[in-house]
mmCIF file of C-alpha atoms in Angstrom:
data_model
loop_
_atom_site.group_PDB
_atom_site.id
_atom_site.type_symbol
_atom_site.label_atom_id
_atom_site.label_comp_id
_atom_site.label_asym_id
_atom_site.label_seq_id
_atom_site.Cartn_x
_atom_site.Cartn_y
_atom_site.Cartn_z
ATOM 1 C CA MET A 23 -63.168 9.359 -51.003
ATOM 2 C CA SER A 24 -60.941 9.853 -47.999
ATOM 3 C CA SER A 25 -58.100 7.441 -47.354
ATOM 4 C CA PRO A 26 -58.394 5.169 -44.328
ATOM 5 C CA VAL A 27 -56.883 6.472 -41.119
ATOM 6 C CA LYS A 28 -53.620 4.774 -40.300
ATOM 7 C CA ARG A 29 -53.545 3.492 -36.771
ATOM 8 C CA ARG A 30 -50.460 3.827 -34.651
ATOM 9 C CA PRO A 31 -48.813 0.465 -33.982
ATOM 10 C CA THR A 32 -49.386 -0.681 -30.454
ATOM 11 C CA GLY A 33 -48.175 -3.462 -28.218
ATOM 12 C CA HIS A 34 -51.521 -5.161 -28.774
ATOM 13 C CA HIS A 35 -50.478 -6.101 -32.309
ATOM 14 C CA HIS A 36 -47.866 -8.560 -31.110
ATOM 15 C CA GLY A 37 -50.423 -10.111 -28.784
ATOM 16 C CA ASP A 38 -48.278 -9.807 -25.673
ATOM 17 C CA LEU A 39 -48.709 -6.385 -24.143
ATOM 18 C CA ARG A 40 -47.592 -7.443 -20.642
ATOM 19 C CA ASN A 41 -44.236 -8.748 -21.836
ATOM 20 C CA ALA A 42 -43.746 -5.770 -24.153
ATOM 21 C CA LEU A 43 -44.119 -3.460 -21.161
ATOM 22 C CA LEU A 44 -41.787 -5.588 -19.053
ATOM 23 C CA ARG A 45 -39.148 -5.541 -21.793
ATOM 24 C CA ALA A 46 -39.500 -1.778 -22.209
ATOM 25 C CA ALA A 47 -39.158 -1.224 -18.460
ATOM 26 C CA LEU A 48 -36.088 -3.457 -18.330
ATOM 27 C CA GLU A 49 -34.480 -1.435 -21.112
ATOM 28 C CA LEU A 50 -35.187 1.788 -19.236
ATOM 29 C CA VAL A 51 -33.732 0.380 -16.015
ATOM 30 C CA ALA A 52 -30.600 -0.606 -17.916
ATOM 31 C CA GLU A 53 -30.279 2.972 -19.154
ATOM 32 C CA ARG A 54 -31.371 4.939 -16.080
ATOM 33 C CA GLY A 55 -31.574 2.658 -13.055
ATOM 34 C CA PRO A 56 -34.696 1.388 -11.265
ATOM 35 C CA HIS A 57 -35.783 4.847 -10.121
ATOM 36 C CA GLY A 58 -35.187 6.761 -13.351
ATOM 37 C CA PHE A 59 -38.331 6.235 -15.408
ATOM 38 C CA THR A 60 -42.109 6.452 -15.357
ATOM 39 C CA LEU A 61 -44.936 4.249 -16.594
ATOM 40 C CA ALA A 62 -45.622 6.851 -19.274
ATOM 41 C CA GLU A 63 -42.070 6.450 -20.590
ATOM 42 C CA THR A 64 -42.486 2.675 -20.478
ATOM 43 C CA SER A 65 -45.640 3.028 -22.565
ATOM 44 C CA ARG A 66 -43.894 5.171 -25.154
ATOM 45 C CA ARG A 67 -40.978 2.734 -25.342
ATOM 46 C CA ALA A 68 -43.403 -0.162 -25.872
ATOM 47 C CA GLY A 69 -45.377 1.800 -28.483
ATOM 48 C CA VAL A 70 -48.682 1.820 -26.602
ATOM 49 C CA SER A 71 -50.919 4.443 -25.029
ATOM 50 C CA VAL A 72 -50.089 5.800 -21.603
ATOM 51 C CA ALA A 73 -53.217 4.088 -20.274
ATOM 52 C CA ALA A 74 -52.181 0.633 -21.520
ATOM 53 C CA PRO A 75 -49.963 -0.398 -18.569
ATOM 54 C CA TYR A 76 -52.848 -0.063 -16.137
ATOM 55 C CA LYS A 77 -54.546 -3.027 -17.774
ATOM 56 C CA HIS A 78 -51.810 -5.194 -16.272
ATOM 57 C CA PHE A 79 -50.026 -3.185 -13.568
ATOM 58 C CA ALA A 80 -51.587 -1.083 -10.826
ATOM 59 C CA ASP A 81 -48.555 1.196 -10.686
ATOM 60 C CA ARG A 82 -44.856 1.439 -11.463
ATOM 61 C CA GLU A 83 -43.903 -0.563 -8.375
ATOM 62 C CA THR A 84 -46.165 -3.438 -9.443
ATOM 63 C CA LEU A 85 -44.375 -3.618 -12.790
ATOM 64 C CA LEU A 86 -40.980 -3.516 -11.079
ATOM 65 C CA ALA A 87 -42.106 -6.194 -8.625
ATOM 66 C CA GLU A 88 -42.850 -8.547 -11.512
ATOM 67 C CA LEU A 89 -39.388 -7.937 -12.934
ATOM 68 C CA ALA A 90 -37.839 -8.477 -9.489
ATOM 69 C CA THR A 91 -39.737 -11.750 -9.237
ATOM 70 C CA GLN A 92 -38.249 -12.770 -12.575
ATOM 71 C CA GLY A 93 -34.851 -11.790 -11.213
ATOM 72 C CA TYR A 94 -35.211 -14.031 -8.180
ATOM 73 C CA ARG A 95 -36.366 -16.934 -10.350
ATOM 74 C CA GLN A 96 -33.373 -16.556 -12.636
ATOM 75 C CA GLN A 97 -31.136 -16.498 -9.573
ATOM 76 C CA ARG A 98 -32.816 -19.626 -8.220
ATOM 77 C CA ASP A 99 -32.130 -21.486 -11.454
ATOM 78 C CA ARG A 100 -28.526 -20.310 -11.636
ATOM 79 C CA PHE A 101 -27.852 -21.056 -7.984
ATOM 80 C CA ALA A 102 -29.443 -24.497 -8.224
ATOM 81 C CA ALA A 103 -27.050 -25.347 -11.054
ATOM 82 C CA ALA A 104 -24.145 -23.988 -8.994
ATOM 83 C CA LEU A 105 -25.061 -26.093 -5.950
ATOM 84 C CA ALA A 106 -25.356 -29.189 -8.133
ATOM 85 C CA SER A 107 -21.695 -28.860 -9.125
ATOM 86 C CA SER A 108 -20.482 -30.342 -5.824
ATOM 87 C CA GLU A 109 -21.546 -32.384 -2.809
ATOM 88 C CA ASP A 110 -19.197 -30.453 -0.492
ATOM 89 C CA PRO A 111 -21.127 -27.662 1.291
ATOM 90 C CA VAL A 112 -18.074 -25.398 1.332
ATOM 91 C CA GLU A 113 -17.705 -25.754 -2.435
ATOM 92 C CA GLN A 114 -21.453 -25.340 -2.883
ATOM 93 C CA LEU A 115 -21.350 -21.961 -1.138
ATOM 94 C CA ALA A 116 -18.277 -21.006 -3.171
ATOM 95 C CA ALA A 117 -20.116 -21.900 -6.381
ATOM 96 C CA PHE A 118 -23.129 -19.887 -5.214
ATOM 97 C CA ALA A 119 -20.939 -16.826 -4.582
ATOM 98 C CA SER A 120 -19.395 -17.140 -8.036
ATOM 99 C CA ALA A 121 -22.829 -17.512 -9.658
ATOM 100 C CA TYR A 122 -24.053 -14.454 -7.744
ATOM 101 C CA VAL A 123 -21.303 -12.308 -9.263
ATOM 102 C CA ARG A 124 -21.999 -13.690 -12.732
ATOM 103 C CA PHE A 125 -25.717 -12.935 -12.441
ATOM 104 C CA ALA A 126 -24.951 -9.327 -11.456
ATOM 105 C CA ALA A 127 -22.614 -8.933 -14.431
ATOM 106 C CA GLN A 128 -24.786 -10.642 -17.021
ATOM 107 C CA GLU A 129 -28.192 -9.343 -15.895
ATOM 108 C CA PRO A 130 -27.394 -5.879 -14.502
ATOM 109 C CA ALA A 131 -30.901 -4.451 -14.901
ATOM 110 C CA LEU A 132 -32.569 -7.402 -13.158
ATOM 111 C CA PHE A 133 -29.897 -7.270 -10.449
ATOM 112 C CA ASP A 134 -30.580 -3.579 -9.849
ATOM 113 C CA ILE A 135 -34.338 -4.075 -9.724
ATOM 114 C CA THR A 136 -34.096 -7.060 -7.394
ATOM 115 C CA PHE A 137 -31.784 -5.383 -4.902
ATOM 116 C CA HIS A 138 -31.939 -1.621 -5.406
ATOM 117 C CA ALA A 139 -35.532 -0.750 -6.312
ATOM 118 C CA GLY A 140 -36.640 -0.497 -2.672
ATOM 119 C CA LEU A 141 -39.747 -2.612 -3.223
ATOM 120 C CA ASP A 142 -41.963 -3.428 -0.239
ATOM 121 C CA LYS A 143 -42.248 -7.224 -0.362
ATOM 122 C CA SER A 144 -45.256 -7.161 1.932
ATOM 123 C CA ARG A 145 -47.215 -5.689 -1.019
ATOM 124 C CA PHE A 146 -46.225 -8.415 -3.464
ATOM 125 C CA ASN A 147 -46.791 -12.024 -2.480
ATOM 126 C CA ASP A 148 -45.152 -13.510 -5.568
ATOM 127 C CA LEU A 149 -42.033 -11.422 -5.018
ATOM 128 C CA ALA A 150 -41.758 -12.457 -1.371
ATOM 129 C CA ALA A 151 -42.295 -16.106 -2.298
ATOM 130 C CA ALA A 152 -39.625 -15.968 -5.025
ATOM 131 C CA GLY A 153 -37.124 -14.490 -2.576
ATOM 132 C CA ASP A 154 -37.950 -17.199 -0.041
ATOM 133 C CA GLU A 155 -37.388 -19.870 -2.695
ATOM 134 C CA VAL A 156 -33.835 -18.625 -3.205
ATOM 135 C CA ALA A 157 -33.113 -18.641 0.517
ATOM 136 C CA ASN A 158 -34.665 -22.090 0.974
ATOM 137 C CA LEU A 159 -32.544 -23.431 -1.868
ATOM 138 C CA LEU A 160 -29.319 -22.177 -0.290
ATOM 139 C CA LEU A 161 -29.924 -22.777 3.413
ATOM 140 C CA PRO A 162 -29.413 -26.574 3.367
ATOM 141 C CA ALA A 163 -25.772 -26.094 2.345
ATOM 142 C CA SER A 164 -25.108 -23.651 5.162
ATOM 143 C CA ARG A 165 -27.044 -25.862 7.620
ATOM 144 C CA ARG A 166 -24.529 -28.644 6.967
ATOM 145 C CA LEU A 167 -21.808 -26.312 8.238
ATOM 146 C CA ALA A 168 -23.823 -24.540 10.943
ATOM 147 C CA PRO A 169 -26.612 -26.831 12.193
ATOM 148 C CA ASP A 170 -28.277 -24.128 14.287
ATOM 149 C CA LYS A 171 -30.891 -22.399 12.113
ATOM 150 C CA ASP A 172 -29.883 -18.861 13.105
ATOM 151 C CA ASP A 173 -26.187 -19.620 12.661
ATOM 152 C CA ALA A 174 -26.877 -21.140 9.244
ATOM 153 C CA PHE A 175 -28.759 -18.044 8.138
ATOM 154 C CA ASP A 176 -25.945 -15.831 9.438
ATOM 155 C CA LEU A 177 -23.399 -17.885 7.486
ATOM 156 C CA LEU A 178 -25.430 -17.613 4.297
ATOM 157 C CA LEU A 179 -25.874 -13.889 4.841
ATOM 158 C CA ARG A 180 -22.132 -13.357 5.246
ATOM 159 C CA VAL A 181 -21.344 -15.296 2.076
ATOM 160 C CA ALA A 182 -24.059 -13.463 0.108
ATOM 161 C CA SER A 183 -22.955 -10.077 1.465
ATOM 162 C CA ALA A 184 -19.367 -10.686 0.388
ATOM 163 C CA ALA A 185 -20.496 -11.777 -3.077
ATOM 164 C CA HIS A 186 -22.811 -8.773 -3.352
ATOM 165 C CA GLY A 187 -20.046 -6.341 -2.459
ATOM 166 C CA LEU A 188 -17.674 -7.861 -4.993
ATOM 167 C CA ALA A 189 -20.417 -7.802 -7.642
ATOM 168 C CA VAL A 190 -21.058 -4.119 -7.034
ATOM 169 C CA PHE A 191 -17.326 -3.329 -7.160
ATOM 170 C CA LEU A 192 -17.097 -5.219 -10.459
ATOM 171 C CA ARG A 193 -20.017 -3.257 -11.865
ATOM 172 C CA GLN A 194 -18.297 -0.028 -10.815
ATOM 173 C CA GLY A 195 -15.113 -0.962 -12.670
ATOM 174 C CA LEU A 196 -12.928 -1.340 -9.593
ATOM 175 C CA PHE A 197 -11.494 -4.602 -10.889
ATOM 176 C CA GLY A 198 -10.924 -3.382 -14.428
ATOM 177 C CA MET A 199 -13.081 -3.266 -17.522
ATOM 178 C CA ASP A 200 -11.530 -6.030 -19.627
ATOM 179 C CA GLY A 201 -12.984 -9.428 -20.348
ATOM 180 C CA GLU A 202 -10.951 -11.094 -17.618
ATOM 181 C CA ALA A 203 -12.427 -8.996 -14.817
ATOM 182 C CA LEU A 204 -15.573 -11.119 -14.469
ATOM 183 C CA ALA A 205 -13.705 -14.409 -14.180
ATOM 184 C CA ALA A 206 -11.256 -12.917 -11.687
ATOM 185 C CA THR A 207 -14.092 -11.495 -9.575
ATOM 186 C CA GLU A 208 -15.954 -14.799 -9.644
ATOM 187 C CA GLU A 209 -12.833 -16.467 -8.295
ATOM 188 C CA LYS A 210 -12.468 -13.775 -5.604
ATOM 189 C CA ALA A 211 -16.064 -14.415 -4.558
ATOM 190 C CA ALA A 212 -15.554 -18.186 -4.452
ATOM 191 C CA ARG A 213 -12.318 -17.834 -2.462
ATOM 192 C CA THR A 214 -13.941 -15.460 0.011
ATOM 193 C CA ALA A 215 -16.932 -17.779 0.425
ATOM 194 C CA ARG A 216 -14.609 -20.704 1.150
ATOM 195 C CA ASP A 217 -12.816 -18.685 3.828
ATOM 196 C CA ILE A 218 -16.106 -17.716 5.470
ATOM 197 C CA ALA A 219 -17.575 -21.206 5.223
ATOM 198 C CA ARG A 220 -14.514 -22.975 6.601
ATOM 199 C CA GLN A 221 -14.755 -20.933 9.768
ATOM 200 C CA ASN A 222 -17.949 -22.891 10.426
ATOM 201 C CA ASP A 223 -16.722 -26.257 9.113
ATOM 202 C CA THR A 224 -16.267 -28.170 12.317
#
């Protein structure tokens, strides 16, 4: 009597194939960047067949878009907590800039997917909506300093751009590799945001 055939473990056995694929993709992004892997490699990492991802994701970009959406939602939560730390709009924008740097340092793969994957938001409604939620959360603080809508958006963009640049420099090791580098860069981001915001504080 022949012995029963042993089946290869698959992501189905943990009952959560979608999240297994998302976790596998996030690991690959952490190792290779958002452009350095395929759905087939994601399948192998998750322990499922190469056809399995297509039950949940139309293509690689659709999988990345879901991770980018998660990235925006994590940012929204972090930034909401940062804004709640003060009633002063200048300090709110400073806290946002600091939280931006911390997100980039603590969630590097999500940061890279959100900002460097080159996703077309017009294809992904949830992704576009999640990005809008972040902007809508932050704009009221800048509107208190620059009442004109376009000026407020420009102010927010300048603060975010400064924080983004500092976050990227931190990731590249320009501010050192020790444990104090993150705190120092957060403070740089907050200080820079204050300088930018006070130019509009009339």
